[in-house]
mmCIF file of C-alpha atoms in Angstrom:
data_model
loop_
_atom_site.group_PDB
_atom_site.id
_atom_site.type_symbol
_atom_site.label_atom_id
_atom_site.label_comp_id
_atom_site.label_asym_id
_atom_site.label_seq_id
_atom_site.Cartn_x
_atom_site.Cartn_y
_atom_site.Cartn_z
ATOM 1 C CA MET A 1388 -85.071 -121.742 138.777
ATOM 2 C CA THR A 1389 -83.087 -118.579 138.253
ATOM 3 C CA ASP A 1390 -81.006 -119.629 135.237
ATOM 4 C CA PRO A 1391 -82.549 -122.302 132.988
ATOM 5 C CA ILE A 1392 -79.759 -122.060 130.388
ATOM 6 C CA ALA A 1393 -77.107 -122.827 133.018
ATOM 7 C CA ASP A 1394 -79.232 -125.798 134.128
ATOM 8 C CA TYR A 1395 -79.383 -127.010 130.502
ATOM 9 C CA LEU A 1396 -75.601 -126.770 130.108
ATOM 10 C CA THR A 1397 -74.982 -128.433 133.487
ATOM 11 C CA ARG A 1398 -77.245 -131.368 132.599
ATOM 12 C CA LEU A 1399 -75.315 -131.828 129.344
ATOM 13 C CA ARG A 1400 -71.963 -131.564 131.136
ATOM 14 C CA ASN A 1401 -72.973 -134.058 133.843
ATOM 15 C CA ALA A 1402 -74.338 -136.564 131.312
ATOM 16 C CA ILE A 1403 -71.098 -136.397 129.318
ATOM 17 C CA LYS A 1404 -68.977 -136.948 132.445
ATOM 18 C CA ALA A 1405 -71.164 -139.937 133.409
ATOM 19 C CA ARG A 1406 -70.863 -141.313 129.818
ATOM 20 C CA HIS A 1407 -74.639 -141.355 129.305
ATOM 21 C CA ARG A 1408 -75.970 -141.863 125.785
ATOM 22 C CA ILE A 1409 -79.227 -139.926 126.257
ATOM 23 C CA VAL A 1410 -80.105 -137.009 128.524
ATOM 24 C CA ASP A 1411 -83.591 -135.624 129.327
ATOM 25 C CA ILE A 1412 -83.900 -131.876 129.792
ATOM 26 C CA PRO A 1413 -87.022 -129.781 130.518
ATOM 27 C CA ALA A 1414 -87.840 -127.805 127.377
ATOM 28 C CA SER A 1415 -88.163 -124.103 126.665
ATOM 29 C CA ASN A 1416 -88.005 -122.206 123.393
ATOM 30 C CA ILE A 1417 -84.417 -121.010 123.868
ATOM 31 C CA LYS A 1418 -83.243 -124.501 124.908
ATOM 32 C CA LYS A 1419 -84.861 -125.943 121.776
ATOM 33 C CA GLU A 1420 -83.035 -123.426 119.600
ATOM 34 C CA MET A 1421 -79.719 -124.085 121.357
ATOM 35 C CA THR A 1422 -80.240 -127.820 120.802
ATOM 36 C CA LYS A 1423 -80.809 -127.229 117.084
ATOM 37 C CA VAL A 1424 -77.566 -125.219 116.875
ATOM 38 C CA LEU A 1425 -75.606 -127.944 118.707
ATOM 39 C CA HIS A 1426 -77.014 -130.572 116.325
ATOM 40 C CA ASN A 1427 -76.264 -128.497 113.208
ATOM 41 C CA LYS A 1428 -72.666 -128.000 114.351
ATOM 42 C CA GLY A 1429 -72.205 -131.729 115.040
ATOM 43 C CA TYR A 1430 -71.831 -131.613 118.813
ATOM 44 C CA ILE A 1431 -74.813 -133.898 119.484
ATOM 45 C CA LEU A 1432 -75.961 -136.971 117.584
ATOM 46 C CA ASN A 1433 -79.716 -136.393 117.572
ATOM 47 C CA TYR A 1434 -82.540 -134.777 119.517
ATOM 48 C CA LYS A 1435 -86.278 -135.134 119.974
ATOM 49 C CA PHE A 1436 -88.813 -132.715 121.400
ATOM 50 C CA GLU A 1437 -91.441 -134.515 123.481
ATOM 51 C CA GLU A 1438 -94.719 -132.927 124.490
ATOM 52 C CA THR A 1439 -95.963 -133.905 127.960
ATOM 53 C CA ASP A 1440 -99.005 -133.125 130.105
ATOM 54 C CA ASN A 1441 -97.482 -129.912 131.370
ATOM 55 C CA HIS A 1442 -96.884 -126.962 129.080
ATOM 56 C CA GLN A 1443 -93.124 -127.340 129.134
ATOM 57 C CA GLY A 1444 -92.339 -130.700 127.541
ATOM 58 C CA ASN A 1445 -88.950 -132.433 127.383
ATOM 59 C CA ILE A 1446 -85.932 -132.527 125.118
ATOM 60 C CA LYS A 1447 -84.253 -135.912 124.638
ATOM 61 C CA ILE A 1448 -80.682 -135.438 123.445
ATOM 62 C CA ALA A 1449 -78.528 -138.295 122.128
ATOM 63 C CA LEU A 1450 -74.928 -137.413 122.951
ATOM 64 C CA LYS A 1451 -72.158 -137.964 120.423
ATOM 65 C CA TYR A 1452 -68.969 -139.894 121.196
ATOM 66 C CA ASN A 1453 -65.995 -140.895 119.032
ATOM 67 C CA THR A 1454 -66.285 -144.613 118.232
ATOM 68 C CA GLU A 1455 -62.572 -145.459 118.551
ATOM 69 C CA THR A 1456 -61.435 -143.294 121.456
ATOM 70 C CA LYS A 1457 -64.800 -143.019 123.288
ATOM 71 C CA LYS A 1458 -64.182 -139.289 123.730
ATOM 72 C CA PRO A 1459 -67.238 -136.985 123.739
ATOM 73 C CA ALA A 1460 -67.797 -134.512 120.902
ATOM 74 C CA ILE A 1461 -68.338 -131.756 123.487
ATOM 75 C CA TYR A 1462 -65.027 -131.298 125.264
ATOM 76 C CA HIS A 1463 -65.997 -128.094 127.102
ATOM 77 C CA ILE A 1464 -69.270 -126.177 127.416
ATOM 78 C CA GLU A 1465 -69.372 -122.937 129.399
ATOM 79 C CA ARG A 1466 -72.017 -120.335 130.240
ATOM 80 C CA VAL A 1467 -70.899 -116.792 129.435
ATOM 81 C CA SER A 1468 -73.803 -114.396 129.982
ATOM 82 C CA LYS A 1469 -75.388 -114.846 133.397
ATOM 83 C CA PRO A 1470 -78.566 -113.309 134.871
ATOM 84 C CA GLY A 1471 -76.446 -111.191 137.224
ATOM 85 C CA LEU A 1472 -74.038 -110.034 134.513
ATOM 86 C CA ARG A 1473 -75.175 -110.082 130.910
ATOM 87 C CA LYS A 1474 -72.488 -110.200 128.200
ATOM 88 C CA TYR A 1475 -73.263 -108.646 124.844
ATOM 89 C CA ALA A 1476 -71.087 -108.469 121.750
ATOM 90 C CA GLN A 1477 -71.344 -106.104 118.817
ATOM 91 C CA ALA A 1478 -71.068 -107.369 115.253
ATOM 92 C CA ASP A 1479 -67.477 -106.179 114.884
ATOM 93 C CA ALA A 1480 -66.365 -107.586 118.276
ATOM 94 C CA LEU A 1481 -67.785 -111.115 118.276
ATOM 95 C CA PRO A 1482 -65.802 -113.610 120.377
ATOM 96 C CA ARG A 1483 -63.603 -116.290 118.798
ATOM 97 C CA VAL A 1484 -63.632 -119.569 120.660
ATOM 98 C CA LEU A 1485 -60.421 -121.604 120.537
ATOM 99 C CA ASN A 1486 -59.153 -119.450 117.653
ATOM 100 C CA GLY A 1487 -62.150 -120.355 115.500
ATOM 101 C CA LEU A 1488 -62.278 -124.092 116.287
ATOM 102 C CA GLY A 1489 -65.055 -123.724 118.873
ATOM 103 C CA VAL A 1490 -68.481 -122.133 118.675
ATOM 104 C CA ALA A 1491 -70.064 -119.259 120.587
ATOM 105 C CA ILE A 1492 -73.865 -119.449 120.710
ATOM 106 C CA LEU A 1493 -75.567 -116.050 120.599
ATOM 107 C CA SER A 1494 -79.109 -114.860 121.117
ATOM 108 C CA THR A 1495 -79.775 -112.199 118.480
ATOM 109 C CA SER A 1496 -82.681 -110.432 116.861
ATOM 110 C CA LYS A 1497 -82.539 -113.128 114.141
ATOM 111 C CA GLY A 1498 -82.813 -115.954 116.710
ATOM 112 C CA VAL A 1499 -80.274 -118.210 118.390
ATOM 113 C CA ILE A 1500 -77.267 -118.554 116.061
ATOM 114 C CA THR A 1501 -73.518 -119.163 116.140
ATOM 115 C CA ASP A 1502 -70.824 -116.496 116.130
ATOM 116 C CA LYS A 1503 -69.882 -117.283 112.536
ATOM 117 C CA GLU A 1504 -73.469 -116.862 111.320
ATOM 118 C CA ALA A 1505 -73.773 -113.595 113.271
ATOM 119 C CA LYS A 1506 -70.570 -112.354 111.640
ATOM 120 C CA ASP A 1507 -71.966 -113.175 108.179
ATOM 121 C CA LEU A 1508 -75.261 -111.401 108.990
ATOM 122 C CA HIS A 1509 -73.311 -108.545 110.633
ATOM 123 C CA ILE A 1510 -75.398 -108.557 113.828
ATOM 124 C CA GLY A 1511 -74.481 -108.730 117.491
ATOM 125 C CA GLY A 1512 -76.287 -110.108 120.494
ATOM 126 C CA GLU A 1513 -76.071 -111.749 123.904
ATOM 127 C CA VAL A 1514 -73.317 -114.385 124.161
ATOM 128 C CA LEU A 1515 -75.022 -117.387 125.783
ATOM 129 C CA CYS A 1516 -72.230 -119.987 125.868
ATOM 130 C CA TYR A 1517 -68.990 -121.318 124.423
ATOM 131 C CA VAL A 1518 -68.745 -124.874 123.095
ATOM 132 C CA TYR A 1519 -65.681 -126.784 121.953
#
């Protein structure tokens, strides 16, 4: 697989469109960190890291939906930096998603964090995806 992060985002997007409650995704360290960020920001209900026979393991993600309207918490999720064209942002030029209502997930020297946390720490990094 050439782009595991795009595969992760596509599996989430497809599960949301199919109205699934739980989605299984092959694990990696960066996917685990992205899952933690999505949970901390309230975009997913819960997650569980499962160890399997192979070295990789799985991530079980419980998707979050509004109880009255049945709308998903993740309206749009989009890959920004791709293997063919990496996108980096400096600390003073971090992207704003939906005028601050959305979240940009960045890979920095301090780990995988959101754009707001990177602004507070005054560090830049690779912009992985936008979520709103």
